[in-house]
């Protein structure tokens, strides 16, 4: 789909990071932009910056985990602009709570935003896209949607986003319907994702403590993210994918290699490889030693 002036893009999680970069990229192409986010002051600031690029904007405070809020977002976008052409289901969070011994609220939060946010976004906007003759969804997953090596709740949510995106792509193309789909699977990107807990919802009770050992891992993930590619470069890749009607959007080959290696092991019926070194991170053996030292334990090997 061509990105031309007069078209309309909706971006969730638009107040920061990749979402803000997507909003800027679409505005630079002349599209009007609907910005949705749960963080209201940051959303207002983002809207001002996008409006300064000379396009029409609409900011809609939205919790994407809330179906009614996402339906209201779609209604507000259509009421203001008459049509919507690109929908980026991008809002996402991560939790460093212990997945097995911590409270279940951390799972509910991550799945609520990362998984249900995408489901609600598709279900709210698809009828409008079809009714007006077409459009394009961009769902932000992660390389964690193809390689489960981060946190289990995050990996699970992103695997689901990849599966849902592929399902939507298949059903649209099998039925010959003019709705394109891309799934964004980045490696590290320089954003505020490691401070996602700033948006922990009070409705889920007290914020869970970080898991034992996450102190070590978080330090290195923060470093990898601080040194990673800028969101604007990711937004350029997404814009190209929308224009070319391309499904997969990857940011770095080193992460794709990780996925291929994992699937080779699947085909060989080999057990998961716990010793994989992630790009931008210290060797996994070093990480394991540091976590064990933090816990006052010695390596069993
Ligand atoms: N940064 C990375 O390294 C990386 C890598 C792979 C995938 N991703 C994904 O990219 C997407 C964007 O994250 P980012 O890295 O730009 O982080 P970010 O924290 O900079 O931006 C996320 C935005 O989502 C918003 N948000 C959080 N909860 C929300 C909710 N319930 N409803 C609406 N908005 C909500 C936040 O307020 C924030 O503005 C996420 O889906 C994330 O999982 C990020």
PDB file of N, CA, C and O in Angstrom, residues 97-159:
ATOM      1  N   UNK A  97       9.206  -9.899  36.835  1.00  0.00           N
ATOM      2  CA  UNK A  97       8.733 -10.715  37.972  1.00  0.00           C
ATOM      3  C   UNK A  97       9.056 -12.185  37.731  1.00  0.00           C
ATOM      4  O   UNK A  97       9.202 -12.614  36.583  1.00  0.00           O
ATOM      5  N   UNK A  98       9.152 -12.944  38.808  1.00  0.00           N
ATOM      6  CA  UNK A  98       9.423 -14.373  38.657  1.00  0.00           C
ATOM      7  C   UNK A  98       8.202 -15.063  38.031  1.00  0.00           C
ATOM      8  O   UNK A  98       7.097 -14.988  38.566  1.00  0.00           O
ATOM      9  N   UNK A  99       8.393 -15.720  36.868  1.00  0.00           N
ATOM     10  CA  UNK A  99       7.229 -16.288  36.153  1.00  0.00           C
ATOM     11  C   UNK A  99       6.606 -17.465  36.874  1.00  0.00           C
ATOM     12  O   UNK A  99       5.417 -17.738  36.695  1.00  0.00           O
ATOM     13  N   UNK A 100       7.365 -18.185  37.687  1.00  0.00           N
ATOM     14  CA  UNK A 100       6.849 -19.431  38.281  1.00  0.00           C
ATOM     15  C   UNK A 100       6.443 -19.239  39.742  1.00  0.00           C
ATOM     16  O   UNK A 100       5.501 -19.862  40.215  1.00  0.00           O
ATOM     17  N   UNK A 101       7.159 -18.368  40.468  1.00  0.00           N
ATOM     18  CA  UNK A 101       6.879 -18.217  41.903  1.00  0.00           C
ATOM     19  C   UNK A 101       6.304 -16.842  42.248  1.00  0.00           C
ATOM     20  O   UNK A 101       5.836 -16.629  43.357  1.00  0.00           O
ATOM     21  N   UNK A 102       6.357 -15.910  41.284  1.00  0.00           N
ATOM     22  CA  UNK A 102       5.790 -14.579  41.523  1.00  0.00           C
ATOM     23  C   UNK A 102       4.284 -14.594  41.324  1.00  0.00           C
ATOM     24  O   UNK A 102       3.710 -15.618  40.925  1.00  0.00           O
ATOM     25  N   UNK A 103       3.638 -13.451  41.581  1.00  0.00           N
ATOM     26  CA  UNK A 103       2.175 -13.398  41.433  1.00  0.00           C
ATOM     27  C   UNK A 103       1.741 -13.519  39.972  1.00  0.00           C
ATOM     28  O   UNK A 103       2.472 -13.119  39.066  1.00  0.00           O
ATOM     29  N   UNK A 104       0.556 -14.057  39.767  1.00  0.00           N
ATOM     30  CA  UNK A 104       0.036 -14.258  38.408  1.00  0.00           C
ATOM     31  C   UNK A 104      -0.304 -12.927  37.753  1.00  0.00           C
ATOM     32  O   UNK A 104      -0.468 -12.842  36.533  1.00  0.00           O
ATOM     33  N   UNK A 105      -0.371 -11.853  38.576  1.00  0.00           N
ATOM     34  CA  UNK A 105      -0.730 -10.533  38.031  1.00  0.00           C
ATOM     35  C   UNK A 105       0.264 -10.093  36.955  1.00  0.00           C
ATOM     36  O   UNK A 105      -0.130  -9.393  36.008  1.00  0.00           O
ATOM     37  N   UNK A 106       1.532 -10.484  37.080  1.00  0.00           N
ATOM     38  CA  UNK A 106       2.521 -10.076  36.067  1.00  0.00           C
ATOM     39  C   UNK A 106       2.190 -10.714  34.724  1.00  0.00           C
ATOM     40  O   UNK A 106       2.294 -10.082  33.659  1.00  0.00           O
ATOM     41  N   UNK A 107       1.761 -11.981  34.736  1.00  0.00           N
ATOM     42  CA  UNK A 107       1.327 -12.644  33.498  1.00  0.00           C
ATOM     43  C   UNK A 107       0.120 -11.918  32.905  1.00  0.00           C
ATOM     44  O   UNK A 107       0.037 -11.693  31.700  1.00  0.00           O
ATOM     45  N   UNK A 108      -0.838 -11.582  33.797  1.00  0.00           N
ATOM     46  CA  UNK A 108      -2.075 -10.944  33.306  1.00  0.00           C
ATOM     47  C   UNK A 108      -1.757  -9.612  32.647  1.00  0.00           C
ATOM     48  O   UNK A 108      -2.348  -9.255  31.628  1.00  0.00           O
ATOM     49  N   UNK A 109      -0.821  -8.881  33.236  1.00  0.00           N
ATOM     50  CA  UNK A 109      -0.458  -7.564  32.676  1.00  0.00           C
ATOM     51  C   UNK A 109       0.187  -7.723  31.299  1.00  0.00           C
ATOM     52  O   UNK A 109      -0.235  -7.106  30.325  1.00  0.00           O
ATOM     53  N   UNK A 110       1.218  -8.578  31.237  1.00  0.00           N
ATOM     54  CA  UNK A 110       1.963  -8.723  29.972  1.00  0.00           C
ATOM     55  C   UNK A 110       1.050  -9.279  28.875  1.00  0.00           C
ATOM     56  O   UNK A 110       1.027  -8.765  27.743  1.00  0.00           O
ATOM     57  N   UNK A 111       0.274 -10.321  29.193  1.00  0.00           N
ATOM     58  CA  UNK A 111      -0.623 -10.878  28.170  1.00  0.00           C
ATOM     59  C   UNK A 111      -1.746  -9.893  27.834  1.00  0.00           C
ATOM     60  O   UNK A 111      -2.162  -9.794  26.679  1.00  0.00           O
ATOM     61  N   UNK A 112      -2.206  -9.150  28.832  1.00  0.00           N
ATOM     62  CA  UNK A 112      -3.273  -8.170  28.602  1.00  0.00           C
ATOM     63  C   UNK A 112      -2.862  -7.122  27.581  1.00  0.00           C
ATOM     64  O   UNK A 112      -3.608  -6.796  26.655  1.00  0.00           O
ATOM     65  N   UNK A 113      -1.666  -6.583  27.737  1.00  0.00           N
ATOM     66  CA  UNK A 113      -1.211  -5.519  26.835  1.00  0.00           C
ATOM     67  C   UNK A 113      -0.701  -6.119  25.520  1.00  0.00           C
ATOM     68  O   UNK A 113      -1.151  -5.754  24.423  1.00  0.00           O
ATOM     69  N   UNK A 114       0.236  -7.057  25.617  1.00  0.00           N
ATOM     70  CA  UNK A 114       0.936  -7.521  24.404  1.00  0.00           C
ATOM     71  C   UNK A 114       0.073  -8.408  23.508  1.00  0.00           C
ATOM     72  O   UNK A 114       0.183  -8.345  22.285  1.00  0.00           O
ATOM     73  N   UNK A 115      -0.746  -9.263  24.127  1.00  0.00           N
ATOM     74  CA  UNK A 115      -1.559 -10.200  23.353  1.00  0.00           C
ATOM     75  C   UNK A 115      -2.975  -9.655  23.120  1.00  0.00           C
ATOM     76  O   UNK A 115      -3.400  -9.472  21.977  1.00  0.00           O
ATOM     77  N   UNK A 116      -3.677  -9.356  24.221  1.00  0.00           N
ATOM     78  CA  UNK A 116      -5.063  -8.871  24.056  1.00  0.00           C
ATOM     79  C   UNK A 116      -5.102  -7.525  23.358  1.00  0.00           C
ATOM     80  O   UNK A 116      -6.045  -7.224  22.611  1.00  0.00           O
ATOM     81  N   UNK A 117      -4.060  -6.704  23.563  1.00  0.00           N
ATOM     82  CA  UNK A 117      -4.013  -5.414  22.864  1.00  0.00           C
ATOM     83  C   UNK A 117      -4.046  -5.599  21.360  1.00  0.00           C
ATOM     84  O   UNK A 117      -4.720  -4.854  20.640  1.00  0.00           O
ATOM     85  N   UNK A 118      -3.331  -6.593  20.868  1.00  0.00           N
ATOM     86  CA  UNK A 118      -3.298  -6.851  19.418  1.00  0.00           C
ATOM     87  C   UNK A 118      -4.640  -7.442  18.963  1.00  0.00           C
ATOM     88  O   UNK A 118      -5.194  -7.037  17.933  1.00  0.00           O
ATOM     89  N   UNK A 119      -5.179  -8.373  19.747  1.00  0.00           N
ATOM     90  CA  UNK A 119      -6.484  -8.963  19.376  1.00  0.00           C
ATOM     91  C   UNK A 119      -7.557  -7.870  19.317  1.00  0.00           C
ATOM     92  O   UNK A 119      -8.311  -7.763  18.337  1.00  0.00           O
ATOM     93  N   UNK A 120      -7.599  -7.047  20.367  1.00  0.00           N
ATOM     94  CA  UNK A 120      -8.614  -5.974  20.381  1.00  0.00           C
ATOM     95  C   UNK A 120      -8.414  -5.033  19.193  1.00  0.00           C
ATOM     96  O   UNK A 120      -9.383  -4.582  18.573  1.00  0.00           O
ATOM     97  N   UNK A 121      -7.156  -4.711  18.887  1.00  0.00           N
ATOM     98  CA  UNK A 121      -6.865  -3.789  17.785  1.00  0.00           C
ATOM     99  C   UNK A 121      -7.348  -4.344  16.457  1.00  0.00           C
ATOM    100  O   UNK A 121      -7.950  -3.618  15.649  1.00  0.00           O
ATOM    101  N   UNK A 122      -7.093  -5.613  16.216  1.00  0.00           N
ATOM    102  CA  UNK A 122      -7.532  -6.206  14.940  1.00  0.00           C
ATOM    103  C   UNK A 122      -9.058  -6.227  14.869  1.00  0.00           C
ATOM    104  O   UNK A 122      -9.664  -5.815  13.868  1.00  0.00           O
ATOM    105  N   UNK A 123      -9.680  -6.693  15.956  1.00  0.00           N
ATOM    106  CA  UNK A 123     -11.141  -6.835  15.926  1.00  0.00           C
ATOM    107  C   UNK A 123     -11.857  -5.482  15.835  1.00  0.00           C
ATOM    108  O   UNK A 123     -12.907  -5.375  15.205  1.00  0.00           O
ATOM    109  N   UNK A 124     -11.258  -4.445  16.426  1.00  0.00           N
ATOM    110  CA  UNK A 124     -11.905  -3.124  16.387  1.00  0.00           C
ATOM    111  C   UNK A 124     -11.763  -2.463  15.021  1.00  0.00           C
ATOM    112  O   UNK A 124     -12.679  -1.775  14.558  1.00  0.00           O
ATOM    113  N   UNK A 125     -10.604  -2.657  14.362  1.00  0.00           N
ATOM    114  CA  UNK A 125     -10.345  -1.906  13.118  1.00  0.00           C
ATOM    115  C   UNK A 125     -10.663  -2.693  11.853  1.00  0.00           C
ATOM    116  O   UNK A 125     -10.906  -2.080  10.805  1.00  0.00           O
ATOM    117  N   UNK A 126     -10.652  -4.019  11.909  1.00  0.00           N
ATOM    118  CA  UNK A 126     -10.851  -4.802  10.679  1.00  0.00           C
ATOM    119  C   UNK A 126     -12.161  -4.464   9.952  1.00  0.00           C
ATOM    120  O   UNK A 126     -12.149  -4.277   8.728  1.00  0.00           O
ATOM    121  N   UNK A 127     -13.285  -4.360  10.669  1.00  0.00           N
ATOM    122  CA  UNK A 127     -14.523  -4.024   9.941  1.00  0.00           C
ATOM    123  C   UNK A 127     -14.418  -2.685   9.207  1.00  0.00           C
ATOM    124  O   UNK A 127     -14.931  -2.543   8.099  1.00  0.00           O
ATOM    125  N   UNK A 128     -13.732  -1.710   9.821  1.00  0.00           N
ATOM    126  CA  UNK A 128     -13.589  -0.402   9.165  1.00  0.00           C
ATOM    127  C   UNK A 128     -12.708  -0.526   7.921  1.00  0.00           C
ATOM    128  O   UNK A 128     -13.017   0.035   6.870  1.00  0.00           O
ATOM    129  N   UNK A 129     -11.601  -1.263   8.044  1.00  0.00           N
ATOM    130  CA  UNK A 129     -10.692  -1.401   6.905  1.00  0.00           C
ATOM    131  C   UNK A 129     -11.406  -2.081   5.739  1.00  0.00           C
ATOM    132  O   UNK A 129     -11.287  -1.655   4.586  1.00  0.00           O
ATOM    133  N   UNK A 130     -12.157  -3.139   6.062  1.00  0.00           N
ATOM    134  CA  UNK A 130     -12.863  -3.852   4.994  1.00  0.00           C
ATOM    135  C   UNK A 130     -13.979  -2.981   4.413  1.00  0.00           C
ATOM    136  O   UNK A 130     -14.161  -2.922   3.197  1.00  0.00           O
ATOM    137  N   UNK A 131     -14.689  -2.283   5.294  1.00  0.00           N
ATOM    138  CA  UNK A 131     -15.808  -1.447   4.853  1.00  0.00           C
ATOM    139  C   UNK A 131     -15.378  -0.320   3.930  1.00  0.00           C
ATOM    140  O   UNK A 131     -16.128   0.111   3.060  1.00  0.00           O
ATOM    141  N   UNK A 132     -14.178   0.169   4.117  1.00  0.00           N
ATOM    142  CA  UNK A 132     -13.726   1.310   3.298  1.00  0.00           C
ATOM    143  C   UNK A 132     -12.890   0.854   2.106  1.00  0.00           C
ATOM    144  O   UNK A 132     -12.389   1.680   1.346  1.00  0.00           O
ATOM    145  N   UNK A 133     -12.699  -0.464   1.945  1.00  0.00           N
ATOM    146  CA  UNK A 133     -12.021  -0.971   0.753  1.00  0.00           C
ATOM    147  C   UNK A 133     -10.574  -1.374   0.928  1.00  0.00           C
ATOM    148  O   UNK A 133      -9.885  -1.628  -0.062  1.00  0.00           O
ATOM    149  N   UNK A 134     -10.087  -1.445   2.179  1.00  0.00           N
ATOM    150  CA  UNK A 134      -8.738  -1.991   2.364  1.00  0.00           C
ATOM    151  C   UNK A 134      -7.910  -1.242   3.379  1.00  0.00           C
ATOM    152  O   UNK A 134      -8.311  -0.194   3.889  1.00  0.00           O
ATOM    153  N   UNK A 135      -6.730  -1.793   3.669  1.00  0.00           N
ATOM    154  CA  UNK A 135      -5.830  -1.188   4.644  1.00  0.00           C
ATOM    155  C   UNK A 135      -4.709  -2.152   4.993  1.00  0.00           C
ATOM    156  O   UNK A 135      -4.544  -3.188   4.326  1.00  0.00           O
ATOM    157  N   UNK A 136      -3.955  -1.803   6.037  1.00  0.00           N
ATOM    158  CA  UNK A 136      -2.794  -2.625   6.395  1.00  0.00           C
ATOM    159  C   UNK A 136      -2.609  -2.619   7.914  1.00  0.00           C
ATOM    160  O   UNK A 136      -2.623  -1.560   8.536  1.00  0.00           O
ATOM    161  N   UNK A 137      -2.445  -3.816   8.488  1.00  0.00           N
ATOM    162  CA  UNK A 137      -2.109  -3.951   9.918  1.00  0.00           C
ATOM    163  C   UNK A 137      -0.615  -4.177  10.073  1.00  0.00           C
ATOM    164  O   UNK A 137      -0.025  -4.980   9.322  1.00  0.00           O
ATOM    165  N   UNK A 138      -0.037  -3.506  11.055  1.00  0.00           N
ATOM    166  CA  UNK A 138       1.339  -3.810  11.476  1.00  0.00           C
ATOM    167  C   UNK A 138       1.257  -4.208  12.948  1.00  0.00           C
ATOM    168  O   UNK A 138       0.884  -3.390  13.791  1.00  0.00           O
ATOM    169  N   UNK A 139       1.557  -5.456  13.254  1.00  0.00           N
ATOM    170  CA  UNK A 139       1.526  -5.912  14.638  1.00  0.00           C
ATOM    171  C   UNK A 139       2.960  -6.024  15.153  1.00  0.00           C
ATOM    172  O   UNK A 139       3.792  -6.702  14.546  1.00  0.00           O
ATOM    173  N   UNK A 140       3.231  -5.352  16.272  1.00  0.00           N
ATOM    174  CA  UNK A 140       4.585  -5.430  16.827  1.00  0.00           C
ATOM    175  C   UNK A 140       4.698  -6.668  17.703  1.00  0.00           C
ATOM    176  O   UNK A 140       4.078  -6.741  18.771  1.00  0.00           O
ATOM    177  N   UNK A 141       5.463  -7.647  17.214  1.00  0.00           N
ATOM    178  CA  UNK A 141       5.821  -8.805  18.043  1.00  0.00           C
ATOM    179  C   UNK A 141       7.222  -8.522  18.566  1.00  0.00           C
ATOM    180  O   UNK A 141       7.466  -7.478  19.188  1.00  0.00           O
ATOM    181  N   UNK A 142       8.159  -9.391  18.264  1.00  0.00           N
ATOM    182  CA  UNK A 142       9.547  -9.272  18.714  1.00  0.00           C
ATOM    183  C   UNK A 142      10.260 -10.475  18.136  1.00  0.00           C
ATOM    184  O   UNK A 142       9.605 -11.446  17.709  1.00  0.00           O
ATOM    185  N   UNK A 143      11.559 -10.464  18.178  1.00  0.00           N
ATOM    186  CA  UNK A 143      12.273 -11.691  17.818  1.00  0.00           C
ATOM    187  C   UNK A 143      11.903 -12.772  18.860  1.00  0.00           C
ATOM    188  O   UNK A 143      11.944 -13.972  18.571  1.00  0.00           O
ATOM    189  N   UNK A 144      11.461 -12.317  20.053  1.00  0.00           N
ATOM    190  CA  UNK A 144      10.983 -13.247  21.085  1.00  0.00           C
ATOM    191  C   UNK A 144       9.707 -13.961  20.654  1.00  0.00           C
ATOM    192  O   UNK A 144       9.263 -14.902  21.314  1.00  0.00           O
ATOM    193  N   UNK A 145       9.105 -13.520  19.545  1.00  0.00           N
ATOM    194  CA  UNK A 145       7.944 -14.214  18.998  1.00  0.00           C
ATOM    195  C   UNK A 145       8.324 -15.429  18.176  1.00  0.00           C
ATOM    196  O   UNK A 145       7.458 -16.219  17.764  1.00  0.00           O
ATOM    197  N   UNK A 146       9.629 -15.588  17.940  1.00  0.00           N
ATOM    198  CA  UNK A 146      10.119 -16.730  17.152  1.00  0.00           C
ATOM    199  C   UNK A 146      11.231 -17.476  17.884  1.00  0.00           C
ATOM    200  O   UNK A 146      11.626 -18.562  17.464  1.00  0.00           O
ATOM    201  N   UNK A 147      11.733 -16.858  18.931  1.00  0.00           N
ATOM    202  CA  UNK A 147      12.819 -17.455  19.707  1.00  0.00           C
ATOM    203  C   UNK A 147      12.554 -17.201  21.187  1.00  0.00           C
ATOM    204  O   UNK A 147      12.696 -16.064  21.652  1.00  0.00           O
ATOM    205  N   UNK A 148      12.130 -18.233  21.936  1.00  0.00           N
ATOM    206  CA  UNK A 148      11.766 -18.002  23.333  1.00  0.00           C
ATOM    207  C   UNK A 148      12.996 -17.955  24.237  1.00  0.00           C
ATOM    208  O   UNK A 148      13.309 -18.914  24.932  1.00  0.00           O
ATOM    209  N   UNK A 149      13.674 -16.794  24.281  1.00  0.00           N
ATOM    210  CA  UNK A 149      14.900 -16.708  25.074  1.00  0.00           C
ATOM    211  C   UNK A 149      14.924 -15.528  26.020  1.00  0.00           C
ATOM    212  O   UNK A 149      15.968 -15.180  26.549  1.00  0.00           O
ATOM    213  N   UNK A 150      13.759 -14.905  26.243  1.00  0.00           N
ATOM    214  CA  UNK A 150      13.758 -13.701  27.063  1.00  0.00           C
ATOM    215  C   UNK A 150      13.028 -14.007  28.388  1.00  0.00           C
ATOM    216  O   UNK A 150      13.572 -14.720  29.212  1.00  0.00           O
ATOM    217  N   UNK A 151      11.820 -13.508  28.589  1.00  0.00           N
ATOM    218  CA  UNK A 151      11.040 -13.878  29.782  1.00  0.00           C
ATOM    219  C   UNK A 151       9.834 -14.677  29.299  1.00  0.00           C
ATOM    220  O   UNK A 151       9.235 -14.328  28.281  1.00  0.00           O
ATOM    221  N   UNK A 152       9.437 -15.738  30.014  1.00  0.00           N
ATOM    222  CA  UNK A 152       8.361 -16.601  29.511  1.00  0.00           C
ATOM    223  C   UNK A 152       7.059 -15.870  29.184  1.00  0.00           C
ATOM    224  O   UNK A 152       6.434 -16.165  28.160  1.00  0.00           O
ATOM    225  N   UNK A 153       6.654 -14.904  30.017  1.00  0.00           N
ATOM    226  CA  UNK A 153       5.390 -14.213  29.711  1.00  0.00           C
ATOM    227  C   UNK A 153       5.551 -13.380  28.436  1.00  0.00           C
ATOM    228  O   UNK A 153       4.648 -13.336  27.588  1.00  0.00           O
ATOM    229  N   UNK A 154       6.687 -12.737  28.309  1.00  0.00           N
ATOM    230  CA  UNK A 154       6.945 -11.913  27.112  1.00  0.00           C
ATOM    231  C   UNK A 154       7.041 -12.805  25.875  1.00  0.00           C
ATOM    232  O   UNK A 154       6.412 -12.540  24.846  1.00  0.00           O
ATOM    233  N   UNK A 155       7.818 -13.891  25.979  1.00  0.00           N
ATOM    234  CA  UNK A 155       7.970 -14.817  24.851  1.00  0.00           C
ATOM    235  C   UNK A 155       6.604 -15.366  24.417  1.00  0.00           C
ATOM    236  O   UNK A 155       6.304 -15.447  23.220  1.00  0.00           O
ATOM    237  N   UNK A 156       5.796 -15.755  25.406  1.00  0.00           N
ATOM    238  CA  UNK A 156       4.472 -16.337  25.093  1.00  0.00           C
ATOM    239  C   UNK A 156       3.604 -15.310  24.382  1.00  0.00           C
ATOM    240  O   UNK A 156       2.951 -15.616  23.371  1.00  0.00           O
ATOM    241  N   UNK A 157       3.611 -14.074  24.889  1.00  0.00           N
ATOM    242  CA  UNK A 157       2.761 -13.041  24.271  1.00  0.00           C
ATOM    243  C   UNK A 157       3.206 -12.782  22.841  1.00  0.00           C
ATOM    244  O   UNK A 157       2.372 -12.616  21.936  1.00  0.00           O
ATOM    245  N   UNK A 158       4.508 -12.761  22.610  1.00  0.00           N
ATOM    246  CA  UNK A 158       5.001 -12.411  21.277  1.00  0.00           C
ATOM    247  C   UNK A 158       4.868 -13.588  20.297  1.00  0.00           C
ATOM    248  O   UNK A 158       4.636 -13.366  19.100  1.00  0.00           O
ATOM    249  N   UNK A 159       5.006 -14.826  20.794  1.00  0.00           N
ATOM    250  CA  UNK A 159       4.707 -15.977  19.928  1.00  0.00           C
ATOM    251  C   UNK A 159       3.247 -15.902  19.472  1.00  0.00           C
ATOM    252  O   UNK A 159       2.928 -16.182  18.306  1.00  0.00           O
TER     253      UNK A 159
END
